[in-house]
Amino acid sequence: MNTEKKENNNVGTDFEVTWCPGCPNFLVLAAWKNVLTKMIKEGYKKDDFAMVTGIGCHPKIFDYLNISGVYGLHGRVLPVSLGIKLGNPNLKVLGFSGDGDAYAEGMEHFIHTARYNPNMTYFVADNQNFALTTGQSTPTSPLGFKSKAEPMGEFNMPLNPVKLALASGASFIARINPKDLIHSQEIIEKAIKHKGFAFIESVQDCLIFNVNSERDKLMYKVNNSDKKKAEELCDEWDYNKKQGKIPIGIIYQENKQVLEEKWPQLREMLYKK
């Protein structure tokens, strides 16, 4: 657990931010700081939150948020998050991954955590490449994506994480554009307050290895709780198209029993101090 961060109500740290200048992660960090600050003002305590991050550019957010947590292994954000949740089901557990972290090494955890539906939030920054290790393709990289590791280009179609989350039983599925800070904050807050497994994917550029600013013009906002409509929304963008529409916002949300309610031992621990 992190014991070096200052014990105060400031949700930011004094550590130097080492992302590339202009990286969308700065906007993501601002959104999370604003949401956590707002929730603390509403009555939540910093001790109510715990975070887990993987390895990659985005998971460095661990250094910049002043809440307790674990800097985990690559691809293992969700099992560590689930372990924290089982140890104290009253915590608001927040998981942070990149697309390689989440959808390559961590894919099996993603599917089964969605199935279990624990009351926690999972945020994935998807820039469609392994940015920290010089831009190799990830499972969401488009066809033809070239890198030093694949100079002939990616041969395989990208997978669709929001569609996979829906098929796996996630009870809250959302997509954001971090350039829209106000909207991002609204979605993040709703995800944290949702009872169940809340998955947010941030579709963002990598300024060094994968800039796709034209994608912003395709984005439009949604707020949906209908399963049939969610299936249609998931299919609108296959992570390969350079035209069409890209829904952002809540793609699907439902209320159903969470993991902590299924186990009597966890039910006894809920809301007990």
XYZ file of C-alpha atoms in Angstrom:
273
model
C 0.000 0.000 0.000
C 1.199 3.537 -0.671
C 2.531 5.127 2.523
C 4.430 8.082 1.010
C 1.554 10.256 -0.210
C 0.468 13.173 1.958
C -2.440 12.596 4.312
C -4.723 15.490 3.427
C -7.802 16.142 1.310
C -5.769 17.112 -1.739
C -6.303 14.351 -4.310
C -3.189 15.355 -6.270
C 0.460 14.724 -5.413
C 3.617 16.802 -5.770
C 5.329 14.259 -8.009
C 6.585 15.516 -11.381
C 4.262 14.505 -14.215
C 6.414 12.776 -16.830
C 3.929 12.152 -19.634
C 4.802 13.682 -23.005
C 3.719 17.345 -23.196
C 0.205 17.528 -24.621
C -0.652 13.885 -23.912
C -4.413 13.286 -23.386
C -3.502 11.653 -20.078
C -3.180 15.157 -18.611
C -6.885 15.691 -19.338
C -7.733 12.274 -17.908
C -5.837 13.132 -14.727
C -7.654 16.473 -14.465
C -11.010 14.727 -14.863
C -10.258 12.206 -12.119
C -8.939 14.889 -9.751
C -12.047 16.989 -10.278
C -14.418 14.065 -9.751
C -12.690 12.799 -6.596
C -12.517 16.331 -5.185
C -16.233 16.793 -5.849
C -17.138 13.478 -4.218
C -15.035 14.266 -1.138
C -16.821 17.608 -0.819
C -20.108 15.679 -1.001
C -19.123 13.603 2.018
C -16.900 10.790 0.771
C -13.517 10.363 2.435
C -10.196 9.732 0.741
C -10.022 6.501 2.716
C -13.150 5.342 0.882
C -11.094 5.007 -2.329
C -8.352 2.589 -3.342
C -6.631 2.404 -6.717
C -4.780 -0.256 -8.694
C -2.731 0.420 -11.811
C -0.885 -1.745 -14.287
C 2.231 -0.948 -16.316
C 2.312 1.535 -19.185
C 2.075 5.243 -19.896
C -1.421 5.767 -18.514
C -0.983 3.694 -15.312
C 1.592 6.262 -14.164
C -1.523 8.060 -12.940
C -0.783 6.134 -9.734
C 1.965 8.671 -8.978
C -0.334 11.641 -9.449
C -3.453 10.706 -7.462
C -3.139 11.041 -3.705
C -5.159 7.998 -2.690
C -4.096 4.623 -1.330
C -3.443 1.803 -3.723
C -1.195 -0.735 -5.381
C 1.054 -0.284 -8.390
C 0.434 -3.700 -9.914
C 1.849 -5.926 -12.627
C 1.200 -5.602 -16.343
C -2.202 -7.059 -17.165
C -3.075 -7.827 -13.552
C -5.038 -4.743 -12.506
C -8.358 -6.532 -12.143
C -7.344 -9.526 -9.991
C -5.553 -7.174 -7.597
C -8.585 -4.873 -7.573
C -10.833 -7.830 -6.904
C -8.589 -8.952 -4.057
C -8.871 -5.518 -2.442
C -12.629 -5.614 -2.916
C -12.892 -9.028 -1.254
C -10.779 -7.789 1.638
C -12.938 -4.696 2.160
C -16.147 -4.642 0.079
C -16.946 -1.123 1.297
C -14.068 0.451 -0.625
C -14.547 2.299 -3.909
C -11.925 0.387 -5.907
C -10.616 2.120 -9.032
C -8.578 0.230 -11.634
C -6.456 1.961 -14.315
C -5.028 0.289 -17.421
C -3.871 0.982 -20.952
C -5.227 -0.975 -23.914
C -2.241 -3.327 -24.045
C -2.408 -3.839 -20.301
C -6.158 -4.503 -20.398
C -6.780 -6.359 -23.647
C -3.576 -8.348 -24.196
C -2.095 -9.678 -20.929
C -5.244 -8.793 -18.981
C -7.948 -10.051 -21.331
C -9.018 -13.094 -19.336
C -9.349 -10.980 -16.188
C -11.458 -8.428 -18.061
C -13.977 -11.031 -19.211
C -14.385 -12.761 -15.874
C -14.503 -9.603 -13.783
C -17.357 -8.407 -15.992
C -19.071 -11.752 -15.361
C -18.652 -11.480 -11.581
C -19.959 -7.886 -11.497
C -18.079 -6.598 -8.426
C -18.909 -3.058 -7.362
C -15.802 -1.353 -8.770
C -14.655 0.905 -11.606
C -12.239 0.018 -14.405
C -10.773 2.803 -16.573
C -8.857 1.913 -19.743
C -6.918 4.513 -21.743
C -6.937 3.180 -25.315
C -4.491 4.797 -27.728
C -4.311 1.608 -29.838
C -0.608 0.949 -29.268
C 1.934 -0.061 -26.629
C 3.151 3.514 -26.226
C 5.562 2.944 -23.321
C 7.534 0.329 -25.279
C 7.846 2.279 -28.563
C 4.507 1.761 -30.226
C 3.934 -1.920 -30.898
C 0.376 -2.852 -31.897
C -2.177 -3.903 -29.275
C -5.401 -5.910 -29.691
C -7.235 -2.682 -30.655
C -4.726 -1.446 -33.247
C -6.274 -1.048 -36.722
C -5.383 -3.135 -39.757
C -2.129 -2.006 -41.322
C -0.838 -0.276 -38.171
C 2.949 -0.210 -38.512
C 5.544 -0.309 -35.771
C 9.177 -1.274 -35.350
C 7.998 -4.723 -34.309
C 5.613 -5.047 -37.268
C 7.038 -3.029 -40.189
C 4.661 -4.781 -42.617
C 1.673 -3.605 -40.581
C -0.882 -5.287 -38.330
C -2.491 -8.254 -40.131
C -5.387 -8.824 -37.717
C -8.667 -6.999 -37.187
C -8.875 -5.182 -33.836
C -11.146 -6.557 -31.166
C -14.051 -4.477 -29.889
C -13.745 -4.040 -26.094
C -17.162 -2.454 -25.513
C -18.839 -5.300 -27.398
C -16.805 -7.818 -25.421
C -17.757 -6.094 -22.151
C -21.429 -6.270 -23.111
C -21.195 -9.961 -24.016
C -19.362 -10.666 -20.753
C -22.058 -9.114 -18.572
C -20.591 -5.761 -17.515
C -23.373 -3.703 -15.927
C -21.952 -0.276 -16.890
C -20.182 0.309 -20.198
C -19.031 3.733 -21.316
C -16.658 5.401 -23.726
C -15.218 8.913 -23.397
C -13.204 11.421 -25.389
C -10.847 13.019 -22.827
C -10.786 16.235 -24.873
C -14.351 16.811 -23.646
C -13.405 17.321 -20.003
C -16.871 18.140 -18.639
C -18.508 15.129 -20.290
C -15.662 12.858 -19.174
C -16.116 13.980 -15.576
C -19.848 13.280 -15.738
C -19.249 9.747 -17.004
C -16.486 9.007 -14.484
C -18.650 10.147 -11.571
C -21.595 8.054 -12.764
C -19.309 5.048 -13.139
C -17.935 5.351 -9.607
C -21.435 5.710 -8.174
C -22.822 2.829 -10.244
C -23.469 -0.330 -8.248
C -21.633 -3.007 -10.210
C -18.700 -3.418 -12.573
C -18.291 -0.096 -14.375
C -16.045 -0.103 -17.435
C -14.934 3.144 -19.071
C -12.785 3.262 -22.170
C -11.022 6.510 -23.048
C -10.415 6.740 -26.796
C -7.347 8.938 -27.112
C -4.332 9.716 -29.275
C -0.726 8.819 -28.653
C 1.115 11.936 -29.774
C 4.259 9.961 -30.620
C 3.073 6.704 -32.168
C -0.587 7.020 -33.124
C -2.252 10.390 -33.745
C -5.806 10.123 -35.092
C -7.405 13.490 -34.382
C -9.856 13.077 -37.285
C -11.622 10.511 -35.106
C -12.997 13.304 -32.908
C -15.300 14.442 -35.717
C -17.036 11.043 -35.695
C -17.944 11.099 -31.995
C -21.427 11.789 -30.650
C -22.943 11.437 -27.166
C -25.283 8.696 -25.983
C -26.953 7.678 -22.722
C -28.460 4.229 -23.086
C -29.824 1.469 -20.845
C -31.483 -0.719 -23.505
C -29.620 -3.964 -24.261
C -30.749 -4.187 -27.873
C -29.714 -0.599 -28.543
C -26.408 -1.240 -26.785
C -25.612 -4.010 -29.233
C -26.183 -1.590 -32.101
C -24.040 1.095 -30.462
C -21.192 -1.361 -29.900
C -21.191 -2.236 -33.598
C -21.094 1.345 -34.878
C -17.319 1.544 -34.559
C -15.135 -1.540 -34.951
C -11.866 0.238 -33.954
C -10.750 0.008 -37.574
C -13.162 2.305 -39.437
C -12.018 5.797 -40.396
C -15.549 6.958 -41.088
C -19.043 6.526 -39.638
C -20.027 7.253 -36.038
C -18.350 6.654 -32.668
C -20.737 6.771 -29.686
C -19.317 8.190 -26.463
C -21.088 8.308 -23.121
C -23.015 5.493 -21.455
C -23.413 2.723 -24.000
C -25.156 0.403 -21.537
C -26.188 0.404 -17.890
C -28.285 -1.972 -15.822
C -28.907 -2.738 -12.172
C -28.251 -6.294 -11.105
C -26.855 -8.228 -8.166
C -23.202 -7.518 -7.432
C -20.539 -9.987 -6.362
C -20.512 -8.732 -2.780
C -24.209 -9.569 -2.384
C -23.779 -13.144 -3.580
C -21.429 -14.214 -0.784
C -22.789 -14.192 2.798
C -19.343 -13.432 4.219
C -19.104 -10.280 2.093
C -22.682 -9.251 2.821
C -21.854 -9.259 6.522
C -18.906 -6.941 5.912
C -20.834 -4.422 3.844
C -21.363 -1.106 5.582
C -19.824 -2.370 8.832
C -17.144 -0.124 10.291
